[in-house]
Amino acid sequence: MLKQRGEKQADGTWFTSPAERNKDPILAVLARVLPRRGVVLEIASGTGQHVIHFAKGLSSLTWQPSDADADLRKSIGLRIEQEHLVNANTPLDLDVTRLPWPIQAAEAVVCINLIHVAPWSATQALFDGARALLPVRHVLFLYGPYRRFGQHTSESNERFDSDLRAHNTEWGLRDLEAVSEVALAREFVLAEVVEMPANNFSLVFKREG
């Protein structure tokens, strides 16, 4: 879906307009909820636009991008090289559903716009992997569109959901409350819900056990 909506540029990097629009609002939340130091694993880094922006804005953290798509990993790597970033690592080949993940330790996990373009099993695997990786009280941050109490929060989200389900019947906007139940079963508590532009939400989960 990212590649369908994105554009591959002449230098080999991928670009999407939504990532460019939402990177500053997301960074503002991350700056408040992430630890000051340590490794932050980004799941499904996509084009690399986000991780580059975050690495610049939160330079005391080491950023570990990842993606299951080799072409997107190339895009991420090219962006890191172009910006000469020393606090962004080579992207990992990481499929959220393949456990254990190929990383030994991290202080936080960030996952943006993934779970609605993946089967429900990916949401469950995300919390399984994060629980194995993160220390107690550390953050798993999710961003994207969600339903609330079984209802869409906007007509545009309802249309987007229909479009996703037409593309793949296993995709679609998730109920925030259902995601929270999956989290709780894996000892993550929803600590904060932040309303974001364009009918999106930032969800801040903390590992409790």
mmCIF file of C-alpha atoms in Angstrom:
data_model
loop_
_atom_site.group_PDB
_atom_site.id
_atom_site.type_symbol
_atom_site.label_atom_id
_atom_site.label_comp_id
_atom_site.label_asym_id
_atom_site.label_seq_id
_atom_site.Cartn_x
_atom_site.Cartn_y
_atom_site.Cartn_z
ATOM 1 C CA MET A 1 0.000 0.000 0.000
ATOM 2 C CA LEU A 2 2.868 2.381 0.798
ATOM 3 C CA LYS A 3 4.391 1.800 -2.622
ATOM 4 C CA GLN A 4 1.023 2.222 -4.328
ATOM 5 C CA ARG A 5 0.546 5.603 -2.705
ATOM 6 C CA GLY A 6 4.201 6.653 -2.724
ATOM 7 C CA GLU A 7 6.707 7.742 -5.334
ATOM 8 C CA LYS A 8 10.165 6.349 -6.068
ATOM 9 C CA GLN A 9 12.511 9.242 -6.723
ATOM 10 C CA ALA A 10 15.466 9.419 -9.099
ATOM 11 C CA ASP A 11 17.996 8.857 -6.300
ATOM 12 C CA GLY A 12 16.365 5.554 -5.300
ATOM 13 C CA THR A 13 14.556 6.819 -2.215
ATOM 14 C CA TRP A 14 10.823 6.484 -1.717
ATOM 15 C CA PHE A 15 8.622 9.429 -0.728
ATOM 16 C CA THR A 16 5.059 9.820 0.531
ATOM 17 C CA SER A 17 3.271 13.099 1.196
ATOM 18 C CA PRO A 18 1.498 11.886 4.385
ATOM 19 C CA ALA A 19 4.839 11.028 5.994
ATOM 20 C CA GLU A 20 6.081 14.515 5.236
ATOM 21 C CA ARG A 21 2.950 16.107 6.705
ATOM 22 C CA ASN A 22 2.766 14.112 9.916
ATOM 23 C CA LYS A 23 6.457 13.892 10.867
ATOM 24 C CA ASP A 24 6.460 17.093 12.959
ATOM 25 C CA PRO A 25 3.295 16.317 14.987
ATOM 26 C CA ILE A 26 4.598 12.807 15.687
ATOM 27 C CA LEU A 27 8.013 14.107 16.686
ATOM 28 C CA ALA A 28 6.385 16.465 19.186
ATOM 29 C CA VAL A 29 4.781 13.500 20.980
ATOM 30 C CA LEU A 30 7.908 11.334 20.782
ATOM 31 C CA ALA A 31 10.018 14.109 22.289
ATOM 32 C CA ARG A 32 7.758 13.999 25.333
ATOM 33 C CA VAL A 33 7.309 10.241 25.842
ATOM 34 C CA LEU A 34 10.563 8.595 24.765
ATOM 35 C CA PRO A 35 13.565 8.144 27.046
ATOM 36 C CA ARG A 36 16.376 10.650 26.729
ATOM 37 C CA ARG A 37 18.974 8.041 25.785
ATOM 38 C CA GLY A 38 19.151 4.540 24.375
ATOM 39 C CA VAL A 39 18.081 2.648 21.263
ATOM 40 C CA VAL A 40 14.682 3.198 19.678
ATOM 41 C CA LEU A 41 13.513 0.464 17.297
ATOM 42 C CA GLU A 42 11.197 1.674 14.554
ATOM 43 C CA ILE A 43 9.056 -1.112 13.106
ATOM 44 C CA ALA A 44 8.167 -0.793 9.397
ATOM 45 C CA SER A 45 10.193 2.359 8.716
ATOM 46 C CA GLY A 46 8.965 2.500 5.114
ATOM 47 C CA THR A 47 10.456 5.335 3.102
ATOM 48 C CA GLY A 48 12.768 6.430 5.919
ATOM 49 C CA GLN A 49 11.337 9.962 6.035
ATOM 50 C CA HIS A 50 10.233 9.557 9.641
ATOM 51 C CA VAL A 51 13.355 7.993 11.091
ATOM 52 C CA ILE A 52 15.590 10.620 9.487
ATOM 53 C CA HIS A 53 13.463 13.412 10.927
ATOM 54 C CA PHE A 54 13.329 11.805 14.356
ATOM 55 C CA ALA A 55 17.078 11.113 14.410
ATOM 56 C CA LYS A 56 17.748 14.769 13.679
ATOM 57 C CA GLY A 57 15.215 16.022 16.200
ATOM 58 C CA LEU A 58 16.132 13.601 19.005
ATOM 59 C CA SER A 59 19.861 13.275 18.478
ATOM 60 C CA SER A 60 20.641 11.853 21.935
ATOM 61 C CA LEU A 61 18.820 8.647 20.942
ATOM 62 C CA THR A 62 20.137 5.926 18.636
ATOM 63 C CA TRP A 63 17.549 5.043 16.005
ATOM 64 C CA GLN A 64 17.242 1.523 14.625
ATOM 65 C CA PRO A 65 15.033 1.487 11.519
ATOM 66 C CA SER A 66 13.636 -1.726 10.069
ATOM 67 C CA ASP A 67 11.446 -2.968 7.256
ATOM 68 C CA ALA A 68 10.510 -6.303 5.682
ATOM 69 C CA ASP A 69 10.808 -4.841 2.153
ATOM 70 C CA ALA A 70 14.333 -4.808 0.674
ATOM 71 C CA ASP A 71 13.583 -1.859 -1.620
ATOM 72 C CA LEU A 72 12.360 0.213 1.301
ATOM 73 C CA ARG A 73 15.402 -0.753 3.373
ATOM 74 C CA LYS A 74 17.510 0.587 0.514
ATOM 75 C CA SER A 75 15.531 3.848 0.615
ATOM 76 C CA ILE A 76 16.130 4.150 4.358
ATOM 77 C CA GLY A 77 19.831 3.438 3.996
ATOM 78 C CA LEU A 78 20.216 5.998 1.230
ATOM 79 C CA ARG A 79 18.543 8.674 3.341
ATOM 80 C CA ILE A 80 20.827 7.921 6.284
ATOM 81 C CA GLU A 81 23.880 8.201 4.026
ATOM 82 C CA GLN A 82 22.664 11.422 2.434
ATOM 83 C CA GLU A 83 22.156 13.056 5.825
ATOM 84 C CA HIS A 84 25.417 11.674 7.289
ATOM 85 C CA LEU A 85 23.572 10.607 10.425
ATOM 86 C CA VAL A 86 25.666 8.929 13.100
ATOM 87 C CA ASN A 87 22.703 8.104 15.367
ATOM 88 C CA ALA A 88 20.719 6.075 12.791
ATOM 89 C CA ASN A 89 21.746 2.467 12.212
ATOM 90 C CA THR A 90 21.599 0.344 9.072
ATOM 91 C CA PRO A 91 17.983 -0.827 8.645
ATOM 92 C CA LEU A 92 17.148 -4.335 9.825
ATOM 93 C CA ASP A 93 15.267 -6.927 7.798
ATOM 94 C CA LEU A 94 12.423 -7.302 10.273
ATOM 95 C CA ASP A 95 8.978 -8.778 9.693
ATOM 96 C CA VAL A 96 6.933 -8.074 12.814
ATOM 97 C CA THR A 97 5.344 -11.542 12.646
ATOM 98 C CA ARG A 98 8.677 -13.387 12.583
ATOM 99 C CA LEU A 99 9.644 -13.893 16.218
ATOM 100 C CA PRO A 100 12.101 -13.434 17.793
ATOM 101 C CA TRP A 101 13.057 -10.123 16.198
ATOM 102 C CA PRO A 102 16.672 -9.685 15.035
ATOM 103 C CA ILE A 103 17.622 -7.204 17.765
ATOM 104 C CA GLN A 104 18.829 -7.898 21.277
ATOM 105 C CA ALA A 105 17.858 -4.764 23.199
ATOM 106 C CA ALA A 106 16.022 -1.444 22.888
ATOM 107 C CA GLU A 107 14.657 1.216 25.207
ATOM 108 C CA ALA A 108 11.544 1.982 23.118
ATOM 109 C CA VAL A 109 9.612 0.748 20.075
ATOM 110 C CA VAL A 110 7.915 3.049 17.552
ATOM 111 C CA CYS A 111 5.455 1.769 14.948
ATOM 112 C CA ILE A 112 3.698 4.169 12.571
ATOM 113 C CA ASN A 113 0.863 3.323 10.162
ATOM 114 C CA LEU A 114 1.371 -0.434 10.166
ATOM 115 C CA ILE A 115 -1.406 -2.341 11.858
ATOM 116 C CA HIS A 116 -4.214 -1.236 9.522
ATOM 117 C CA VAL A 117 -2.235 -2.473 6.477
ATOM 118 C CA ALA A 118 -1.459 -5.884 7.949
ATOM 119 C CA PRO A 119 -3.436 -8.871 9.255
ATOM 120 C CA TRP A 120 -4.671 -8.781 12.849
ATOM 121 C CA SER A 121 -1.961 -11.315 13.693
ATOM 122 C CA ALA A 122 0.600 -8.554 13.078
ATOM 123 C CA THR A 123 -0.890 -6.504 15.932
ATOM 124 C CA GLN A 124 -0.613 -9.485 18.247
ATOM 125 C CA ALA A 125 2.958 -10.178 17.111
ATOM 126 C CA LEU A 126 3.899 -6.532 17.599
ATOM 127 C CA PHE A 127 3.061 -6.692 21.297
ATOM 128 C CA ASP A 128 4.653 -10.135 21.665
ATOM 129 C CA GLY A 129 7.902 -8.871 20.161
ATOM 130 C CA ALA A 130 7.865 -5.643 22.152
ATOM 131 C CA ARG A 131 7.262 -7.513 25.402
ATOM 132 C CA ALA A 132 10.300 -9.715 24.739
ATOM 133 C CA LEU A 133 12.431 -6.672 23.941
ATOM 134 C CA LEU A 134 11.466 -3.825 26.249
ATOM 135 C CA PRO A 135 12.252 -3.312 29.931
ATOM 136 C CA VAL A 136 9.383 -2.698 32.358
ATOM 137 C CA ARG A 137 7.854 0.807 32.165
ATOM 138 C CA HIS A 138 9.326 1.451 28.731
ATOM 139 C CA VAL A 139 7.266 2.696 25.784
ATOM 140 C CA LEU A 140 5.690 1.141 22.712
ATOM 141 C CA PHE A 141 4.370 4.021 20.590
ATOM 142 C CA LEU A 142 1.747 3.488 17.874
ATOM 143 C CA TYR A 143 0.407 6.025 15.398
ATOM 144 C CA GLY A 144 -2.357 5.794 12.832
ATOM 145 C CA PRO A 145 -6.118 5.915 12.252
ATOM 146 C CA TYR A 146 -8.367 3.934 14.602
ATOM 147 C CA ARG A 147 -12.013 3.276 15.231
ATOM 148 C CA ARG A 148 -13.345 4.245 18.662
ATOM 149 C CA PHE A 149 -15.968 2.109 20.401
ATOM 150 C CA GLY A 150 -16.809 0.374 17.129
ATOM 151 C CA GLN A 151 -17.292 3.603 15.170
ATOM 152 C CA HIS A 152 -15.182 5.505 12.672
ATOM 153 C CA THR A 153 -14.055 8.935 13.827
ATOM 154 C CA SER A 154 -14.606 10.559 10.405
ATOM 155 C CA GLU A 155 -16.149 9.900 7.006
ATOM 156 C CA SER A 156 -12.705 10.007 5.409
ATOM 157 C CA ASN A 157 -11.510 7.248 7.733
ATOM 158 C CA GLU A 158 -14.566 5.172 6.861
ATOM 159 C CA ARG A 159 -13.763 5.527 3.151
ATOM 160 C CA PHE A 160 -10.117 4.681 3.806
ATOM 161 C CA ASP A 161 -11.159 1.575 5.736
ATOM 162 C CA SER A 162 -13.377 0.428 2.870
ATOM 163 C CA ASP A 163 -10.531 0.979 0.428
ATOM 164 C CA LEU A 164 -8.137 -1.070 2.544
ATOM 165 C CA ARG A 165 -10.592 -3.963 2.954
ATOM 166 C CA ALA A 166 -11.275 -3.979 -0.789
ATOM 167 C CA HIS A 167 -7.529 -4.304 -1.368
ATOM 168 C CA ASN A 168 -7.075 -7.042 1.258
ATOM 169 C CA THR A 169 -9.818 -8.508 3.417
ATOM 170 C CA GLU A 170 -7.382 -8.948 6.323
ATOM 171 C CA TRP A 171 -6.583 -5.232 6.436
ATOM 172 C CA GLY A 172 -8.569 -2.351 7.875
ATOM 173 C CA LEU A 173 -8.759 0.215 10.653
ATOM 174 C CA ARG A 174 -8.589 -1.418 14.068
ATOM 175 C CA ASP A 175 -10.693 -0.639 17.113
ATOM 176 C CA LEU A 176 -8.500 1.179 19.590
ATOM 177 C CA GLU A 177 -10.184 -0.722 22.402
ATOM 178 C CA ALA A 178 -9.393 -4.101 20.772
ATOM 179 C CA VAL A 179 -5.747 -3.100 20.388
ATOM 180 C CA SER A 180 -5.704 -2.127 24.055
ATOM 181 C CA GLU A 181 -7.056 -5.578 25.003
ATOM 182 C CA VAL A 182 -4.275 -7.272 23.038
ATOM 183 C CA ALA A 183 -1.775 -5.001 24.767
ATOM 184 C CA LEU A 184 -3.141 -5.725 28.237
ATOM 185 C CA ALA A 185 -2.966 -9.476 27.651
ATOM 186 C CA ARG A 186 0.765 -8.965 27.039
ATOM 187 C CA GLU A 187 1.226 -6.721 30.069
ATOM 188 C CA PHE A 188 1.170 -3.380 28.260
ATOM 189 C CA VAL A 189 -1.029 -0.599 29.617
ATOM 190 C CA LEU A 190 -2.398 2.211 27.439
ATOM 191 C CA ALA A 191 -0.921 5.205 29.244
ATOM 192 C CA GLU A 192 -2.020 7.961 26.865
ATOM 193 C CA VAL A 193 -4.168 8.617 23.784
ATOM 194 C CA VAL A 194 -3.232 11.743 21.819
ATOM 195 C CA GLU A 195 -5.536 13.077 19.113
ATOM 196 C CA MET A 196 -3.475 13.973 16.046
ATOM 197 C CA PRO A 197 -4.140 15.861 12.789
ATOM 198 C CA ALA A 198 -6.110 14.235 9.959
ATOM 199 C CA ASN A 199 -8.154 11.988 12.291
ATOM 200 C CA ASN A 200 -5.179 9.979 13.553
ATOM 201 C CA PHE A 201 -4.124 9.007 17.064
ATOM 202 C CA SER A 202 -0.883 8.499 18.924
ATOM 203 C CA LEU A 203 -1.093 5.646 21.426
ATOM 204 C CA VAL A 204 1.486 5.426 24.198
ATOM 205 C CA PHE A 205 1.700 1.965 25.754
ATOM 206 C CA LYS A 206 3.968 1.087 28.673
ATOM 207 C CA ARG A 207 5.139 -2.372 29.589
ATOM 208 C CA GLU A 208 3.944 -3.193 33.081
ATOM 209 C CA GLY A 209 5.193 -6.723 33.658
#
